Tab-separated table of C-alpha atoms and ligand atoms in Angstrom:
chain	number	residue	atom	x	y	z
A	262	UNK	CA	0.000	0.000	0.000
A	263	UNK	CA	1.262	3.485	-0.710
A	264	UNK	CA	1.362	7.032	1.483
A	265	UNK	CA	-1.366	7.979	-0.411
A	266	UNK	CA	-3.518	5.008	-0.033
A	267	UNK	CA	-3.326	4.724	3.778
A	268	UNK	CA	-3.855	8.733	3.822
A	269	UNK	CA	-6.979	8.292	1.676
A	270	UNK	CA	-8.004	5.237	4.234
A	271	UNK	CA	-7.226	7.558	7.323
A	272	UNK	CA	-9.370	9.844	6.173
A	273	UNK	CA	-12.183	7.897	5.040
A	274	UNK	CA	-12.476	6.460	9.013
A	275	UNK	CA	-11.462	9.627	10.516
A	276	UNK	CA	-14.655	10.535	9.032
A	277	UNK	CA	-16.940	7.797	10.217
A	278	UNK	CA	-15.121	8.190	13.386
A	279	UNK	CA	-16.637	11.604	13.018
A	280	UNK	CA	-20.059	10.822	12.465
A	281	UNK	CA	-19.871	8.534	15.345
A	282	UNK	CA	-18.254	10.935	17.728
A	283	UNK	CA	-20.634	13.384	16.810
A	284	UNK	CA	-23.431	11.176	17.920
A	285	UNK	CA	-22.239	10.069	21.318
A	286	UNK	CA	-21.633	13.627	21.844
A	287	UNK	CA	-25.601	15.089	21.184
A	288	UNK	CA	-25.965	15.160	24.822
A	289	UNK	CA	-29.587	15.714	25.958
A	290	UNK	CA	-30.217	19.138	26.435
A	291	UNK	CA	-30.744	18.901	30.366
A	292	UNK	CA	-27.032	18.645	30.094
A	293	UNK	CA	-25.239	21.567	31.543
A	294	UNK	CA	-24.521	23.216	27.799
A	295	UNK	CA	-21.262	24.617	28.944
A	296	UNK	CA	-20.206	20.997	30.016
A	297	UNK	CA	-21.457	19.705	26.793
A	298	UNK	CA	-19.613	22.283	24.972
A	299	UNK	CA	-16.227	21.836	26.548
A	300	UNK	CA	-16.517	17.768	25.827
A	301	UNK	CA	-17.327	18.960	22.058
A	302	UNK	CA	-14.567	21.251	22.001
A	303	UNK	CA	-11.756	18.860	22.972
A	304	UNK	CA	-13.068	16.082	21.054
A	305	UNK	CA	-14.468	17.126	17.551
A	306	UNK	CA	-13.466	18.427	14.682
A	307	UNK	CA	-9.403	18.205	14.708
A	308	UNK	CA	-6.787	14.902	15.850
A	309	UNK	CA	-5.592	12.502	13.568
A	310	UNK	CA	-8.031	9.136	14.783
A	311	UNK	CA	-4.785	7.157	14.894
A	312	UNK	CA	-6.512	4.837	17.753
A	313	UNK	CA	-10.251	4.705	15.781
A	314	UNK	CA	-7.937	3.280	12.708
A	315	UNK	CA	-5.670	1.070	14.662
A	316	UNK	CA	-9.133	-0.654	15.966
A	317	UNK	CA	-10.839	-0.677	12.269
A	318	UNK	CA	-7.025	-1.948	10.872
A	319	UNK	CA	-6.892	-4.856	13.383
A	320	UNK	CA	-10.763	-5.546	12.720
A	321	UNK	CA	-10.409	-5.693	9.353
A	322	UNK	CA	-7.879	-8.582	9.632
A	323	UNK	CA	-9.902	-9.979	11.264
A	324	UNK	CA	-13.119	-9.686	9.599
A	325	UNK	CA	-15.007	-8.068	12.398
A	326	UNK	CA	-17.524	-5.758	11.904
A	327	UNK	CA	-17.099	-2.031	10.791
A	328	UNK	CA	-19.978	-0.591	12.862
A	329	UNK	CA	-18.328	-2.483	15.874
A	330	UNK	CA	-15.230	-1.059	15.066
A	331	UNK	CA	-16.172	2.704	14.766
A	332	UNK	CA	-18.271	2.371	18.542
A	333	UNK	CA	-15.114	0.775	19.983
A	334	UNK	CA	-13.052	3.373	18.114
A	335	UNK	CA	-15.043	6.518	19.064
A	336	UNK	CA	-15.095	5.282	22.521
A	337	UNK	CA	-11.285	5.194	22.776
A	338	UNK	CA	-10.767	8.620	21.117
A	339	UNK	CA	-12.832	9.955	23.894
A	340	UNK	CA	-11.049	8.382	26.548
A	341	UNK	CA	-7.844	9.667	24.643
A	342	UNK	CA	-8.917	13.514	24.237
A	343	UNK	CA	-9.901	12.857	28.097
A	344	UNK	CA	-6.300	12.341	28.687
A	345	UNK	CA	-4.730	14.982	26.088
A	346	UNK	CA	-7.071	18.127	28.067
A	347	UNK	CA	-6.094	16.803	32.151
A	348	UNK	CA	-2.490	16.358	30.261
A	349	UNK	CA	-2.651	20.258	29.340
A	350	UNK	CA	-3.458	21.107	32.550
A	351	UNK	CA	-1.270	23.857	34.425
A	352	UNK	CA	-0.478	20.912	37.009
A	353	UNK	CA	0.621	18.432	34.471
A	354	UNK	CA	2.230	20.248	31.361
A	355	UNK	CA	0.452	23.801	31.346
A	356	UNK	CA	0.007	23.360	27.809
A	357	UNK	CA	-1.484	26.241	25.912
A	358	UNK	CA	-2.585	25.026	22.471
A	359	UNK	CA	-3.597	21.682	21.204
A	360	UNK	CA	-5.030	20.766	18.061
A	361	UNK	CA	-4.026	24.241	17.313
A	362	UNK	CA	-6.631	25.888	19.421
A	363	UNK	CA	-6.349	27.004	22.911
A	364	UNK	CA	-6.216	24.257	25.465
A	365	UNK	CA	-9.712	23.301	27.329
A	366	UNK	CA	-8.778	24.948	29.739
A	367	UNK	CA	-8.182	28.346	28.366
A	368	UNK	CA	-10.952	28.243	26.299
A	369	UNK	CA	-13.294	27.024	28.817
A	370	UNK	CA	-11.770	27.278	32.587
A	371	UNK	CA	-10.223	24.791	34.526
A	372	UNK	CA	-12.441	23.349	36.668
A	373	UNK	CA	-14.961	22.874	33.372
A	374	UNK	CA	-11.773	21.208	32.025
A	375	UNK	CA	-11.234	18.913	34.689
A	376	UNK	CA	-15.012	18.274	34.495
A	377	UNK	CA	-15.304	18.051	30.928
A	378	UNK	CA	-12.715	14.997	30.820
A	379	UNK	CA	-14.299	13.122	33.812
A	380	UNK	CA	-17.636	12.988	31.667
A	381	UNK	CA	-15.399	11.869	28.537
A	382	UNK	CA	-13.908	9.154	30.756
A	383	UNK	CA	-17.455	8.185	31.832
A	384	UNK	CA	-19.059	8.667	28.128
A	385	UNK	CA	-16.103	6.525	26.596
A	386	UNK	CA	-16.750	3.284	29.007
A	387	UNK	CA	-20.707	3.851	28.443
A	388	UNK	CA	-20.483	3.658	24.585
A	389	UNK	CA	-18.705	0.436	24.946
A	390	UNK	CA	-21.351	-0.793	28.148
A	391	UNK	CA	-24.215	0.497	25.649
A	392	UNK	CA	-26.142	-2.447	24.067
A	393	UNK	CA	-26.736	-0.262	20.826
A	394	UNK	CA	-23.777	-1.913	19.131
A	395	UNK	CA	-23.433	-5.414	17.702
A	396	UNK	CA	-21.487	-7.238	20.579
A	397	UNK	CA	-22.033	-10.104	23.016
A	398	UNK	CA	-21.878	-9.686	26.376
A	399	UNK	CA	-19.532	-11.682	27.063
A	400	UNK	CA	-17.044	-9.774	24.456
A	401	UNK	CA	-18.175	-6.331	25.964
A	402	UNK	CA	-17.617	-7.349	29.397
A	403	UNK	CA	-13.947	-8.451	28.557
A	404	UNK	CA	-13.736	-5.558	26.505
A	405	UNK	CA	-14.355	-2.974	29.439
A	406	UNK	CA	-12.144	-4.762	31.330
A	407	UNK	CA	-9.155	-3.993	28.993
A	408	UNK	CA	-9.920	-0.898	28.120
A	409	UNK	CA	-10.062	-0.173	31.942
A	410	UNK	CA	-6.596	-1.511	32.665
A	411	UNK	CA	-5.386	0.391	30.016
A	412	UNK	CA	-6.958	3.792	30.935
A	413	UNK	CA	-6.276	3.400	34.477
A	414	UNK	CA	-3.224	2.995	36.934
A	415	UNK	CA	-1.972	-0.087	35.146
A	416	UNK	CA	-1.686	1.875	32.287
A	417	UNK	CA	-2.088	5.415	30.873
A	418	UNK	CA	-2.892	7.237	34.475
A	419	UNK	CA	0.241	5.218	35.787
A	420	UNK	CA	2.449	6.169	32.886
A	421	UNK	CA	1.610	9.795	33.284
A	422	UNK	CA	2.653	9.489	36.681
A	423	UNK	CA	5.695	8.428	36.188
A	424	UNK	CA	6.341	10.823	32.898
A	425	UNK	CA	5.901	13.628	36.033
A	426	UNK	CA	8.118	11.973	38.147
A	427	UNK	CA	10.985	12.127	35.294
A	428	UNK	CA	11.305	15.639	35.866
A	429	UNK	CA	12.832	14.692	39.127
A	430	UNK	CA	15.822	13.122	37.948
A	431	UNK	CA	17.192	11.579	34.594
A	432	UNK	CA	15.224	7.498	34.078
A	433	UNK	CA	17.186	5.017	32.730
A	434	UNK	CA	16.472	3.696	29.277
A	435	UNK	CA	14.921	0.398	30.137
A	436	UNK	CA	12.504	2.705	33.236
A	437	UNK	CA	11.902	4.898	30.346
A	438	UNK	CA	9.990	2.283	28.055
A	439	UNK	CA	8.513	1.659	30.563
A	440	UNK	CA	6.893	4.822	30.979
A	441	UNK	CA	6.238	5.455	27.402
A	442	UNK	CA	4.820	1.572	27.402
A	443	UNK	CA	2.037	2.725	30.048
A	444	UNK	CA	1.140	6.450	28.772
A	445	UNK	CA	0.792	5.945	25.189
A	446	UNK	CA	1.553	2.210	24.320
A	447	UNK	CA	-1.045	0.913	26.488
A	448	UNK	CA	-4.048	2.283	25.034
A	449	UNK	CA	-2.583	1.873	21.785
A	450	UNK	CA	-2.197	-1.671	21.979
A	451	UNK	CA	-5.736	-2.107	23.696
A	452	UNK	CA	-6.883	-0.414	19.902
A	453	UNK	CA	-5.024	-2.911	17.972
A	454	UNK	CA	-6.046	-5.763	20.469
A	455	UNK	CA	-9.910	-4.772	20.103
A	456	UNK	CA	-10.050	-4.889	16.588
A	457	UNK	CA	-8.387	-8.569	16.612
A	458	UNK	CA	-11.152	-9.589	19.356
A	459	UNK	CA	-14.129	-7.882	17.725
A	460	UNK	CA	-13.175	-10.232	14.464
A	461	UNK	CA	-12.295	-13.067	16.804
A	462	UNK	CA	-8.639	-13.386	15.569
A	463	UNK	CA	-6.896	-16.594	16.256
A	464	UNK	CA	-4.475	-16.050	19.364
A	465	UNK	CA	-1.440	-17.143	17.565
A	466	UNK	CA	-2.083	-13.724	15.062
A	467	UNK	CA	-3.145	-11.885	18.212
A	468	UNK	CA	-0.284	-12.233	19.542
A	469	UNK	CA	1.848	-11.300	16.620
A	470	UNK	CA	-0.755	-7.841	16.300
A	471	UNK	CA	0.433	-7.130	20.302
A	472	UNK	CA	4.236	-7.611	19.543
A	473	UNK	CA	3.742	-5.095	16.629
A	474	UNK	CA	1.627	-3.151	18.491
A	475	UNK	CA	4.610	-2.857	21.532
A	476	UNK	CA	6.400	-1.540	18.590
A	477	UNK	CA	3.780	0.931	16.954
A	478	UNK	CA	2.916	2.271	21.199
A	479	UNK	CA	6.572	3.254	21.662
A	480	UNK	CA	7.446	4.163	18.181
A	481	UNK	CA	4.403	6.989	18.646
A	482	UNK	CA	5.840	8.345	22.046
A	483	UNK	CA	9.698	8.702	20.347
A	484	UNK	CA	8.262	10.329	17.172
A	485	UNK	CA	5.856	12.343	19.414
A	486	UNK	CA	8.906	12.895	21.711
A	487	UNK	CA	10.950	14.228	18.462
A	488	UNK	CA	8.005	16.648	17.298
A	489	UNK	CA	8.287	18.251	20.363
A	490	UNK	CA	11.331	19.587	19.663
A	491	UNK	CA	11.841	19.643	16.063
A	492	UNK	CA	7.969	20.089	14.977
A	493	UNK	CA	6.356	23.343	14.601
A	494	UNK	CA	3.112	24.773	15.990
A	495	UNK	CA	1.735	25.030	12.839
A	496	UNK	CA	2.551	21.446	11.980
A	497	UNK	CA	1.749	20.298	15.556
A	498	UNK	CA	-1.036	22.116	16.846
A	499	UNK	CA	0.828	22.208	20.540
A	500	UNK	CA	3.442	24.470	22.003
A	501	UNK	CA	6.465	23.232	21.151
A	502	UNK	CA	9.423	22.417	23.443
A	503	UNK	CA	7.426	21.639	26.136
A	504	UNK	CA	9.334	18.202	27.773
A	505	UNK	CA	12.654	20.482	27.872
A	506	UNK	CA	10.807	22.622	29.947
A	507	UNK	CA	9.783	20.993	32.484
A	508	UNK	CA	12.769	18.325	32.098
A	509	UNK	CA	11.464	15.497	31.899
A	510	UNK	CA	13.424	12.248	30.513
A	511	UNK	CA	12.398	11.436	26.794
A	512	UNK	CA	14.292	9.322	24.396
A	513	UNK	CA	15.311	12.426	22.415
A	514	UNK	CA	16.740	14.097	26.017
A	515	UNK	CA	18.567	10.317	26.950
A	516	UNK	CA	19.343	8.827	22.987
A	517	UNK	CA	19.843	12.528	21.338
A	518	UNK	CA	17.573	13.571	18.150
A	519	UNK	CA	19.991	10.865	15.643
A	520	UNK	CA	19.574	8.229	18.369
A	521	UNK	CA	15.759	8.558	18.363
A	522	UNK	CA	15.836	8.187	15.081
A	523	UNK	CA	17.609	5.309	14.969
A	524	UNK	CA	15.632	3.363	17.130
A	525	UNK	CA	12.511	4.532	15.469
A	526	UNK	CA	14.189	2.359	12.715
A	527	UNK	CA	15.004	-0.408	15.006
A	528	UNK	CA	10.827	-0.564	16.173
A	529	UNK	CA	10.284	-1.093	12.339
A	530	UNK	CA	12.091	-3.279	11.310
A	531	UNK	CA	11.020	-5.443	14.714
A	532	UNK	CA	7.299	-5.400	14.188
A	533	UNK	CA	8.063	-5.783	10.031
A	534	UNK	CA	9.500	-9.020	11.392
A	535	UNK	CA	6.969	-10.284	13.928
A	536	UNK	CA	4.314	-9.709	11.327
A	537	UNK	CA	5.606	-11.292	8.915
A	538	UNK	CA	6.874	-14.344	10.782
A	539	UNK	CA	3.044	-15.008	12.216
A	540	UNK	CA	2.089	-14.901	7.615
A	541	UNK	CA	0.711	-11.320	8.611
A	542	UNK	CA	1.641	-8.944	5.559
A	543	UNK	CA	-0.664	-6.985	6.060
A	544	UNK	CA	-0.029	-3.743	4.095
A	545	UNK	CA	-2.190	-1.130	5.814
A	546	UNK	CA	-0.093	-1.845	9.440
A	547	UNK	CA	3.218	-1.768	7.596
A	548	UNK	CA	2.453	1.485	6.110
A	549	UNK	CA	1.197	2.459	9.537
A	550	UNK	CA	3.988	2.048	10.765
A	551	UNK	CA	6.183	4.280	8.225
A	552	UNK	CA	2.966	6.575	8.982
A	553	UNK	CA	3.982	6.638	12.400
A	554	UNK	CA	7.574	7.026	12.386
A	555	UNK	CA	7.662	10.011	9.574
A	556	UNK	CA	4.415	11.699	10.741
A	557	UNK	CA	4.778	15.692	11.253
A	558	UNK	CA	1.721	16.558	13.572
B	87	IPE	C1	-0.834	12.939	21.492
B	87	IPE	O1	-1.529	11.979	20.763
B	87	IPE	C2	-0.574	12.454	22.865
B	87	IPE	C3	0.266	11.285	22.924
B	87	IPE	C4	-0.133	10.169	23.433
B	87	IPE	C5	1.625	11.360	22.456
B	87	IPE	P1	-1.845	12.174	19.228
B	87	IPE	O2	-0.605	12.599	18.492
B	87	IPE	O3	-2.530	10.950	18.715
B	87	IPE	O4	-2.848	13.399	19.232
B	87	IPE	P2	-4.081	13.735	18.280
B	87	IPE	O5	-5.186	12.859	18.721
B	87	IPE	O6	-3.682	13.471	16.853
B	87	IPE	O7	-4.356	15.176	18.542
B	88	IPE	C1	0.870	12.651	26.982
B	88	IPE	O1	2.162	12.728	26.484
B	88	IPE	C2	0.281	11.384	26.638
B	88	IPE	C3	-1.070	11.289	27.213
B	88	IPE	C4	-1.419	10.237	27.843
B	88	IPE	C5	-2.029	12.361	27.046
B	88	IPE	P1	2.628	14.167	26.081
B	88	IPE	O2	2.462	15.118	27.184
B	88	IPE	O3	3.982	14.058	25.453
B	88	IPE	O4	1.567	14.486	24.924
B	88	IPE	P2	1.537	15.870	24.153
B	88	IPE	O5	2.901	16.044	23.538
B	88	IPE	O6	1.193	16.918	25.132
B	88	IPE	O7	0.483	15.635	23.116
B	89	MG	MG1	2.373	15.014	29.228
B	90	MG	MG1	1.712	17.121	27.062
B	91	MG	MG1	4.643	15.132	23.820
């Protein structure tokens, strides 16, 4: 598959992600509007649906259904633009811009912030506990349970945590993917892993879509990691030079930009290799991947 193709394909779910965003979101109106209005701001309209696609990639595999796969999706971009307005916060990274508009925050206040992404957290697990999907219950159930473990201590909450902490003192590498594993690889993975179960993927392939997806988690944080200091706000959306800052330990501040860089390489080639070991070529997550590691917002 070309650049072009998976762009097209991108788009193409970014826009049923959309649609299906958009729904979740028409709050009743006894719904305090300027709640409802902060959740629309930080969720709608802008973000590049990398976890909605890695959830209708993995499905596709695996033959699942696409209206399962957008519901799943949409829920996990809400928990995700949950996470990206608390992480803008003044007492996490006192970010100013993201998605190049003001932060929550500043647009709204902060306690309407802080509100806005408990009721995404809540929203997100009740689109998945909703029975207006196609889904058994037994799926669901196991479903919730994963995505809770990787929203929650155990996995993005605890990685923030410790990405905090790093401003205390230089991590080694190996406490460092550690980190990144918990704040952005978990709920990465969790996408990948929902699309395999929503098609009812063999394990042995499962397995092989976790070991890439390892790859794909960290691979975002570096490249992430990278944009923030080499990316603009206009290619961005987000202040740059942010983790500098407020020193905390990236790859870029312990490997240097050209070490980054190179293990960006290493991740691809590594989950290139799982997949195809497990007979998995599949072209839209090797792409993905290049996606991933060259992507300039
Ligand atoms: C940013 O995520 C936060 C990280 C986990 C690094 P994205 O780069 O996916 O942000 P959007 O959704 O496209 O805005
Ligand atoms: C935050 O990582 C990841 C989240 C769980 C939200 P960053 O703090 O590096 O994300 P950006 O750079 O602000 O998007
Ligand atoms: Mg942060
Ligand atoms: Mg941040
Ligand atoms: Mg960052």
């Amino acid at each position: 598959m070309s650049s072009a193709a998976l762009a097209t394909r991108l788009e193409i779910v970014a826009r049923a992600i959309e649609g299906e965003l958009e729904a979740l979101l028409a709050l009743d109106s006894s719904v305090p509007p300027r709640l409802v209005r902060a959740m629309r701001y930080a969720v709608l309209g802008a973000g590049k649906r990398l976890r909605p696609f890695l959830v209708h990639a993995a499905g596709e595999i695996a033959g699942a259904e696409p209206a399962a796969c957008h519901r799943v999706g949409a829920a996990i971009e809400l928990l995700h633009c949950y996470s990206l307005v608390h992480d803008d916060l003044p007492a996490m990274d006192d970010a100013e811009f993201r998605r190049g508009k003001p932060s929550c925050h500043r647009a709204f206040d902060e306690a309407t912030a802080i509100l806005a992404g408990d009721a995404l957290v809540a929203l997100a697990f009740e689109a998945v506990a909703r029975q207006d999907w196609p889904c058994t219950a037994e799926l669901r159930a196991g479903l919730l349970a994963d995505f809770a473990r990787a929203a929650g201590a155990q996995g993005m909450c605890g990685g923030q945590v410790l990405d905090l902490e790093s401003s205390e003192g230089e991590l080694a590498e190996a406490e460092l993917v550690r980190l990144q594993q918990l704040k952005t690889g978990a709920l990465i993975s969790f996408a990948l892993e929902a699309g395999c179960r929503l098609g009812r993927m063999p394990e042995p392939q499962r397995r092989a879509i976790a070991c890439y997806a390892d790859c794909l988690g960290l691979a975002f944080q570096i490249r992430d990691d990278l944009l923030d200091t080499q990316g603009t706000p206009a290619e961005t959306g987000k202040d740059p030079g942010r983790d500098l800052l407020l020193g905390r330990t990236t790859f870029v501040s312990l490997l240097g930009a050209r070490g980054a860089e190179q293990r960006l390489l290493q991740l691809r080639e590594q989950a290139l290799t799982v997949l195809e070991a497990r007979d998995l070529k599949s072209a839209v997550l090797a792409e993905l991947f290049d996606f991933v590691i060259s992507r300039r917002s």
